[in-house]
Short mmCIF file of C-alpha atoms in Angstrom, two decimals:
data_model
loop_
_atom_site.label_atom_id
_atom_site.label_comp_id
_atom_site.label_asym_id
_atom_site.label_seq_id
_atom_site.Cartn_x
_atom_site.Cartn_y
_atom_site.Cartn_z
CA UNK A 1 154.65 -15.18 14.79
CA UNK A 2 156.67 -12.29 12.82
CA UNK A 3 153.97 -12.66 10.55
CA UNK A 4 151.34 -11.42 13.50
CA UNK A 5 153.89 -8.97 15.04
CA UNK A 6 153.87 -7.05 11.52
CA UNK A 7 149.90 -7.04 10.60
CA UNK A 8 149.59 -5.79 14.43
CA UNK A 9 152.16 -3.03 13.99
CA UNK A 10 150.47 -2.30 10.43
CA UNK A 11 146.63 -1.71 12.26
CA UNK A 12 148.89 -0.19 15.43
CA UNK A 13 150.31 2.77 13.01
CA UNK A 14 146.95 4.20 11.35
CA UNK A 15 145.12 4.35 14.62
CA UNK A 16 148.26 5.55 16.44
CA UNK A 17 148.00 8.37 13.44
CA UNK A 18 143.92 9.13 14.07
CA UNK A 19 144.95 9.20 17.69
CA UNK A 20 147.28 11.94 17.28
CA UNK A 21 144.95 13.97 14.71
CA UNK A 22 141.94 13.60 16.92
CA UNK A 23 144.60 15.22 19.74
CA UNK A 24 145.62 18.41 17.31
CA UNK A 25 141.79 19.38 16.63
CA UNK A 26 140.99 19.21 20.33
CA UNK A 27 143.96 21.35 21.18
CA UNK A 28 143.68 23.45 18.18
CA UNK A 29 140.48 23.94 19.73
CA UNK A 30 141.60 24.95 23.12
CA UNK A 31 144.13 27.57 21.42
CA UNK A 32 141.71 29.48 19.35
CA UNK A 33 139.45 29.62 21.99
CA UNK A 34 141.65 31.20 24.08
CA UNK A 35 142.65 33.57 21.35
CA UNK A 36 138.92 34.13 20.94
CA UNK A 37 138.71 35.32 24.42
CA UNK A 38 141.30 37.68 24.16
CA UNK A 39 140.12 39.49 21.45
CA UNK A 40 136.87 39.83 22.43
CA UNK A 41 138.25 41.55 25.32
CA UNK A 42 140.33 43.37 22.75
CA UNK A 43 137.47 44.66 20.79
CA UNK A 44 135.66 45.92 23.82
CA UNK A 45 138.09 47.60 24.90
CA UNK A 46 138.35 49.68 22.03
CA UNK A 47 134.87 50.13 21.98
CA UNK A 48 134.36 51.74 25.54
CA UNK A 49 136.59 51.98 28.59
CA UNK A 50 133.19 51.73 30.77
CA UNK A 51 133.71 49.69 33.76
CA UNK A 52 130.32 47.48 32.57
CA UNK A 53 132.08 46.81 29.56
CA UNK A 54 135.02 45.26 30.64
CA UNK A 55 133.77 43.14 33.47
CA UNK A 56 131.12 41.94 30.94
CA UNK A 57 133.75 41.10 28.62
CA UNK A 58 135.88 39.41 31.15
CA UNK A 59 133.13 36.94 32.11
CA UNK A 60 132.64 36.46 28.66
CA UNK A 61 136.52 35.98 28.21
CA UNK A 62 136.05 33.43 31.57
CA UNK A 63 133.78 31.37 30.12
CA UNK A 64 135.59 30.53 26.99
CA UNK A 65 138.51 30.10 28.71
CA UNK A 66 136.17 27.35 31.05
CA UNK A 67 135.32 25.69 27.62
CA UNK A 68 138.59 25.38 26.73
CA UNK A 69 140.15 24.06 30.39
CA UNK A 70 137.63 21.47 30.13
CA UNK A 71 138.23 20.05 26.27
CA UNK A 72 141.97 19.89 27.60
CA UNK A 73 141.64 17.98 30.43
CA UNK A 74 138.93 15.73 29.09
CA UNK A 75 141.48 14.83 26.27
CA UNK A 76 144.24 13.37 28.36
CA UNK A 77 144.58 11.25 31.45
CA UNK A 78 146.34 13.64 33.94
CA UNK A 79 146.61 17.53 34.16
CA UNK A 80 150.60 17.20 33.42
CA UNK A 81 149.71 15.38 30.53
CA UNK A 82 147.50 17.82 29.32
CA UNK A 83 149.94 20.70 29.86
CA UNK A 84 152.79 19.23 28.26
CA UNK A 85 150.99 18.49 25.09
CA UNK A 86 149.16 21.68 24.76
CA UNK A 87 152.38 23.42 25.40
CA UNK A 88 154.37 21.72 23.27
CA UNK A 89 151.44 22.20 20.33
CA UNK A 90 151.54 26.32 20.95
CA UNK A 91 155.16 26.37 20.23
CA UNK A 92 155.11 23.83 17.32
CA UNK A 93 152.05 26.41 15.67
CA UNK A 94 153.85 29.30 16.77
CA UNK A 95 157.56 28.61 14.62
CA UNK A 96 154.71 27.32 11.92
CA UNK A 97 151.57 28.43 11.61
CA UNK A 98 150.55 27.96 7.94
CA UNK A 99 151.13 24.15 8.85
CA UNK A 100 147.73 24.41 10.53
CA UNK A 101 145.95 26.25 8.13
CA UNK A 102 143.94 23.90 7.10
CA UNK A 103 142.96 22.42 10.74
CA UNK A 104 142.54 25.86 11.44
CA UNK A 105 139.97 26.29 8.85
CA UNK A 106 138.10 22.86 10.29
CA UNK A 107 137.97 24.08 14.16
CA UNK A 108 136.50 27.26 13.37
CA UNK A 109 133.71 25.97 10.84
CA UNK A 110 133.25 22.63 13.53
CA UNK A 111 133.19 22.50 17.58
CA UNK A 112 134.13 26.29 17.52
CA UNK A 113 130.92 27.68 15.34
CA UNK A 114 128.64 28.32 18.27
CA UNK A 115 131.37 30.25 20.05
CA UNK A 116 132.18 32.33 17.39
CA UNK A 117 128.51 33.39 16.58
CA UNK A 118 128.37 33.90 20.71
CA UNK A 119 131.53 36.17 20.42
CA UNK A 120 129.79 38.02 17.40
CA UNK A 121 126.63 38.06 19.19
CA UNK A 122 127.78 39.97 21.98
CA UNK A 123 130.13 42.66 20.89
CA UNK A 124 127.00 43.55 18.61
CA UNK A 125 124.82 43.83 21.90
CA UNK A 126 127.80 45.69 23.58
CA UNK A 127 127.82 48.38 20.50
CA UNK A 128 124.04 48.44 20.16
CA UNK A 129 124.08 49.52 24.01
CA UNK A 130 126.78 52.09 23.61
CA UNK A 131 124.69 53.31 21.25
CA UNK A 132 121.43 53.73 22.73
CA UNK A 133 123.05 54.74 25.49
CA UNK A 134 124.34 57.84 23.89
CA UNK A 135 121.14 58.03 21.95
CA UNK A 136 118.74 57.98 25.52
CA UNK A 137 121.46 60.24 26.93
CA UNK A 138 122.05 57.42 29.74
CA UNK A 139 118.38 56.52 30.42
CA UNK A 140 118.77 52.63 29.75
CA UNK A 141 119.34 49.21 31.77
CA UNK A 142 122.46 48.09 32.68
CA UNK A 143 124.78 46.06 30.14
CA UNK A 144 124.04 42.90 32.11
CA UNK A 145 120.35 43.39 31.74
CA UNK A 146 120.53 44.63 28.56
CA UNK A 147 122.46 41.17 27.45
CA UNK A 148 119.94 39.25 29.35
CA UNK A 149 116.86 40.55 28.60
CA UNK A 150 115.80 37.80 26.67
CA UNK A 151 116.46 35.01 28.99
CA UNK A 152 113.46 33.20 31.85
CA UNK A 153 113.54 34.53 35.33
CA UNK A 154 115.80 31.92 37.08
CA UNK A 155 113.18 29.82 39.21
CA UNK A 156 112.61 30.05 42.81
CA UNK A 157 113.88 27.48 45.25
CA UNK A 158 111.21 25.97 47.52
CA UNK A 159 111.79 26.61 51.16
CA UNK A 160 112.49 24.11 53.49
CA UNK A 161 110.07 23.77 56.01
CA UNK A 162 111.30 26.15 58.91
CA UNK A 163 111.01 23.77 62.66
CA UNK A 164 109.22 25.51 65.38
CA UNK A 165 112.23 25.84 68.17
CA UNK A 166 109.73 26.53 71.07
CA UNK A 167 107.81 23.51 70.39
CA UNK A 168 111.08 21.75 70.08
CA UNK A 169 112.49 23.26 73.40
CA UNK A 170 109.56 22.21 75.46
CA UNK A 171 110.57 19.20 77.62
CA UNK A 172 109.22 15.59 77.17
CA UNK A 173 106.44 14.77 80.25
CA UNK A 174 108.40 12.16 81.56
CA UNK A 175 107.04 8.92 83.45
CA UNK A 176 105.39 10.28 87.05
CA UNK A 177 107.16 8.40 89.38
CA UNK A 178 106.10 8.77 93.27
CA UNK A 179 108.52 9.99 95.61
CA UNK A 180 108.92 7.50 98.73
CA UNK A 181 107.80 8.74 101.92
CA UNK A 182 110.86 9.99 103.57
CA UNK A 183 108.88 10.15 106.87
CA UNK A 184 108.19 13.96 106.33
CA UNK A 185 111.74 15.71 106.37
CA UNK A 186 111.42 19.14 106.24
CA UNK A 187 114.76 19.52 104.63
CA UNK A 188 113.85 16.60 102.16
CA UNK A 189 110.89 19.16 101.07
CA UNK A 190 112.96 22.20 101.06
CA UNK A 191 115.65 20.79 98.33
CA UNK A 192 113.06 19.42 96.66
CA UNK A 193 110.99 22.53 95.74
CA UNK A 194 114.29 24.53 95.53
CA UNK A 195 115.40 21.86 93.04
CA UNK A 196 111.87 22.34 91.03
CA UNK A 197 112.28 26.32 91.03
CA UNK A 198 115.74 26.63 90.00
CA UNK A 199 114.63 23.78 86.76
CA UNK A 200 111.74 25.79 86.02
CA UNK A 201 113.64 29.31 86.02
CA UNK A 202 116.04 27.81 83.87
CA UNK A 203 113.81 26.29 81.67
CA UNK A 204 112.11 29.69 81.12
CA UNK A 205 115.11 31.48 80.31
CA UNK A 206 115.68 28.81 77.83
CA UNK A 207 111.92 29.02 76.23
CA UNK A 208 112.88 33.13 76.51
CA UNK A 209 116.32 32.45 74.45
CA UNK A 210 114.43 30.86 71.88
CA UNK A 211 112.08 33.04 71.75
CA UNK A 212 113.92 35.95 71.03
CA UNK A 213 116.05 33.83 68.28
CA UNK A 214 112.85 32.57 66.51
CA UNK A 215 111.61 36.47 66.43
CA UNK A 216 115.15 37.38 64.62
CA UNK A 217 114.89 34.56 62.48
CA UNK A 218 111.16 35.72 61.16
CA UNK A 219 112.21 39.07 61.38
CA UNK A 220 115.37 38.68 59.22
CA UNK A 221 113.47 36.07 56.78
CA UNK A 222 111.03 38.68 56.52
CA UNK A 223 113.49 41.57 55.29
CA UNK A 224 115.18 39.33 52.98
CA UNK A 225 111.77 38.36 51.24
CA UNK A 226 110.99 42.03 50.76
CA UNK A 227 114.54 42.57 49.75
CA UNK A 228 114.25 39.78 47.09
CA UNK A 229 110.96 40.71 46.26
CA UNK A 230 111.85 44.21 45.39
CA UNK A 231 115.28 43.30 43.56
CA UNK A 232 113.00 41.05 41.12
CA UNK A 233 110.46 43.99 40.64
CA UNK A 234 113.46 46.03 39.73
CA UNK A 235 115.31 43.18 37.47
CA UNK A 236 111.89 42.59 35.91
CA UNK A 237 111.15 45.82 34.95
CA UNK A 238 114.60 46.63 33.81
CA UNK A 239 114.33 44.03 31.83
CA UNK A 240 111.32 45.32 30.16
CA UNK A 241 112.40 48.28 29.27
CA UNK A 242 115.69 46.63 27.64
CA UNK A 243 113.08 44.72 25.54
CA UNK A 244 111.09 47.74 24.45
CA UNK A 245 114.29 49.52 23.47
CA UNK A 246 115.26 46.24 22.09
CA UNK A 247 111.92 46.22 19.57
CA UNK A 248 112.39 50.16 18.60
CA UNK A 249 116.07 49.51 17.66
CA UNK A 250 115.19 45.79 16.50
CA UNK A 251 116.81 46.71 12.82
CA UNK A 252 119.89 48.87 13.94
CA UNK A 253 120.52 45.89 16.30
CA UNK A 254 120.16 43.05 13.61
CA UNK A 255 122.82 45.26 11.68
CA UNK A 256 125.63 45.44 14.73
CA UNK A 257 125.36 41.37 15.09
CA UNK A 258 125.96 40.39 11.84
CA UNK A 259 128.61 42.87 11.18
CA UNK A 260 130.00 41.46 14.01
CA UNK A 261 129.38 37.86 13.35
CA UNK A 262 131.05 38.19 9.93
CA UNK A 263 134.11 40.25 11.67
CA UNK A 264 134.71 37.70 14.61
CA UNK A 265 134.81 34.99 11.94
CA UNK A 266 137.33 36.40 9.74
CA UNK A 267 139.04 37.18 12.92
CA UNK A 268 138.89 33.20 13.71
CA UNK A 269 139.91 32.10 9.97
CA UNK A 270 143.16 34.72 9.56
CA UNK A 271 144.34 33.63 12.99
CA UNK A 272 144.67 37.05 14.62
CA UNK A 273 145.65 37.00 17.46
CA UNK A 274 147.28 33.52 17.15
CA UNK A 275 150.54 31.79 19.13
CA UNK A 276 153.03 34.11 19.35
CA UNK A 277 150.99 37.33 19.88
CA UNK A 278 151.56 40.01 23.04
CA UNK A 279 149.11 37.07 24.91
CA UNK A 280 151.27 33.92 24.50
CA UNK A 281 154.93 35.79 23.76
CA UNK A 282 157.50 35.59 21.02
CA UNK A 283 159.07 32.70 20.31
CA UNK A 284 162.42 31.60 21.99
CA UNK A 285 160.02 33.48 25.63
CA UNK A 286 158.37 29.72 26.44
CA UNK A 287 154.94 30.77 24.70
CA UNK A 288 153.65 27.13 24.66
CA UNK A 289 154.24 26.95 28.64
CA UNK A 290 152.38 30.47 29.20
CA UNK A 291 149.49 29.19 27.55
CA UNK A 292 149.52 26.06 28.85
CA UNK A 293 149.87 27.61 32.60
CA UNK A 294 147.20 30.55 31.32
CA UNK A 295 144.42 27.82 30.58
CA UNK A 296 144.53 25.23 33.11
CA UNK A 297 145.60 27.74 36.01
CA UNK A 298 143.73 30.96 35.22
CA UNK A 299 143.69 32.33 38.03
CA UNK A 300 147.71 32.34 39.41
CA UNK A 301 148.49 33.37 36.06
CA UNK A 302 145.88 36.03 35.02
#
């Protein structure tokens, strides 16, 4: 039996070990994406204070910080869980980086390739645009369409079959029952037909009511088609023109990404921007629980 209890605690401490390594790449992951996010905001920044350019680098900066939300909490079992051990991780890299050098090194060249080449990718488009924008003295798309100008028209959702409300407001012919012979009353009669005229007059107002409503309806559905129609002719032709600036400037563009690409990566490699920058805090300020509250709560803490 001791025997047993030792081999299992021999297997138990190797994959206890890979456990624990498999842990510190995801949330070395989730930290330099975060402090990928910032600096592309960073580096926009300092290339333009336009208004397009920051709230095209904050979705950019939202969607990394999405990525890295969801590698967190699809690492551990509970969102406390998840906080605690990414918090305790920033402050452990912050008192020592160079002890993650090397994992560093792995992260950037593994799960986090694509997102660097995407961060490299656009600050080149945002600097090509500032440029032709200066160059076509403000006669070109907007940065969204510019960045987009490559991608398929979204497709359209199929309508749902609209139901025809007057048809549906016309009343059921009900069974024809015969009306016993009440030995002629002339009041009987009277209520009777005053019954039938007050149902009718009601029931027209009703038909009228929807009516009207079904008019709005085709009226409104018609103004929203045109609407759409005439945002997509815009979109569409924006988007050509991006492309034919795009084709002029093909070679001045090429230039702007990879001297981008290669500066985002050594970015990513030298840590800048790492724990214990202006983003996270100093150490001794709690930097581990900012950045744990800053990624799985972005937006009570942004």
């Amino acid at each position: 039996m001791k025997r047993l209890m030792m081999l299992l605690l021999a297997l138990a401490a190797p994959l206890a070990s890979l456990c624990e390594g498999a842990n510190e790449r995801v949330l070395m992951g989730v930290l330099m994406r975060m402090e990928l996010a910032e600096q592309v905001v960073e580096q926009a920044r300092k290339m333009s204070d336009l208004p397009e350019v920051a709230e095209a680098a904050d979705r950019f900066h939202e969607q990394l910080f999405d990525r890295a939300r969801e590698a967190l909490l699809g690492a551990y079992e509970d969102e406390d869980a998840a906080q605690n051990a990414f918090a305790g991780f920033v402050d452990d890299a912050s008192a020592d980086p160079g002890k993650y050098g090397a994992l560093r090194g792995k992260v950037a060249k593994g799960e986090l390739a694509s997102e660097v080449a995407a961060a490299g990718r656009f600050l080149g488009e945002v600097q090509s645009w500032l440029r032709l924008r200066e160059k076509e003295k403000g006669d070109v798309p907007t940065l969204q369409a510019w960045l987009e100008r490559d991608s398929k028209p979204k497709a359209k959702k199929k309508k749902k079959k609209q139901r025809n409300s007057l048809k549906d407001a016309e009343a059921e012919a009900g069974d024809f029952i015969e009306a016993p012979d009440d030995g002629g009353s002339v009041l009987g009669t009277f209520d009777t037909s005053r019954r039938l005229r007050r149902q009718k007059a009601q029931s027209d107002a009703e038909l009228g009511l929807s009516q009207v409503s079904d008019e709005r309806r085709i009226a409104d559905e018609e103004y929203n088609a045109k609407r759409q129609a005439a945002a997509a002719a815009e979109a569409a032709a924006m988007q050509a023109h991006a492309q034919r600036l795009a084709a002029a400037e093909q070679e001045a563009i090429d230039q702007d990404l990879n001297s981008w690409r290669t500066r985002v990566k050594e970015m990513v490699s030298s840590g800048v921007g790492a724990a214990g920058s202006a983003f996270f805090g100093t150490i001794g300020t709690r930097a581990g629980e900012r950045a744990a509250r800053a990624v799985i709560k972005p937006k009570k803490n942004r």
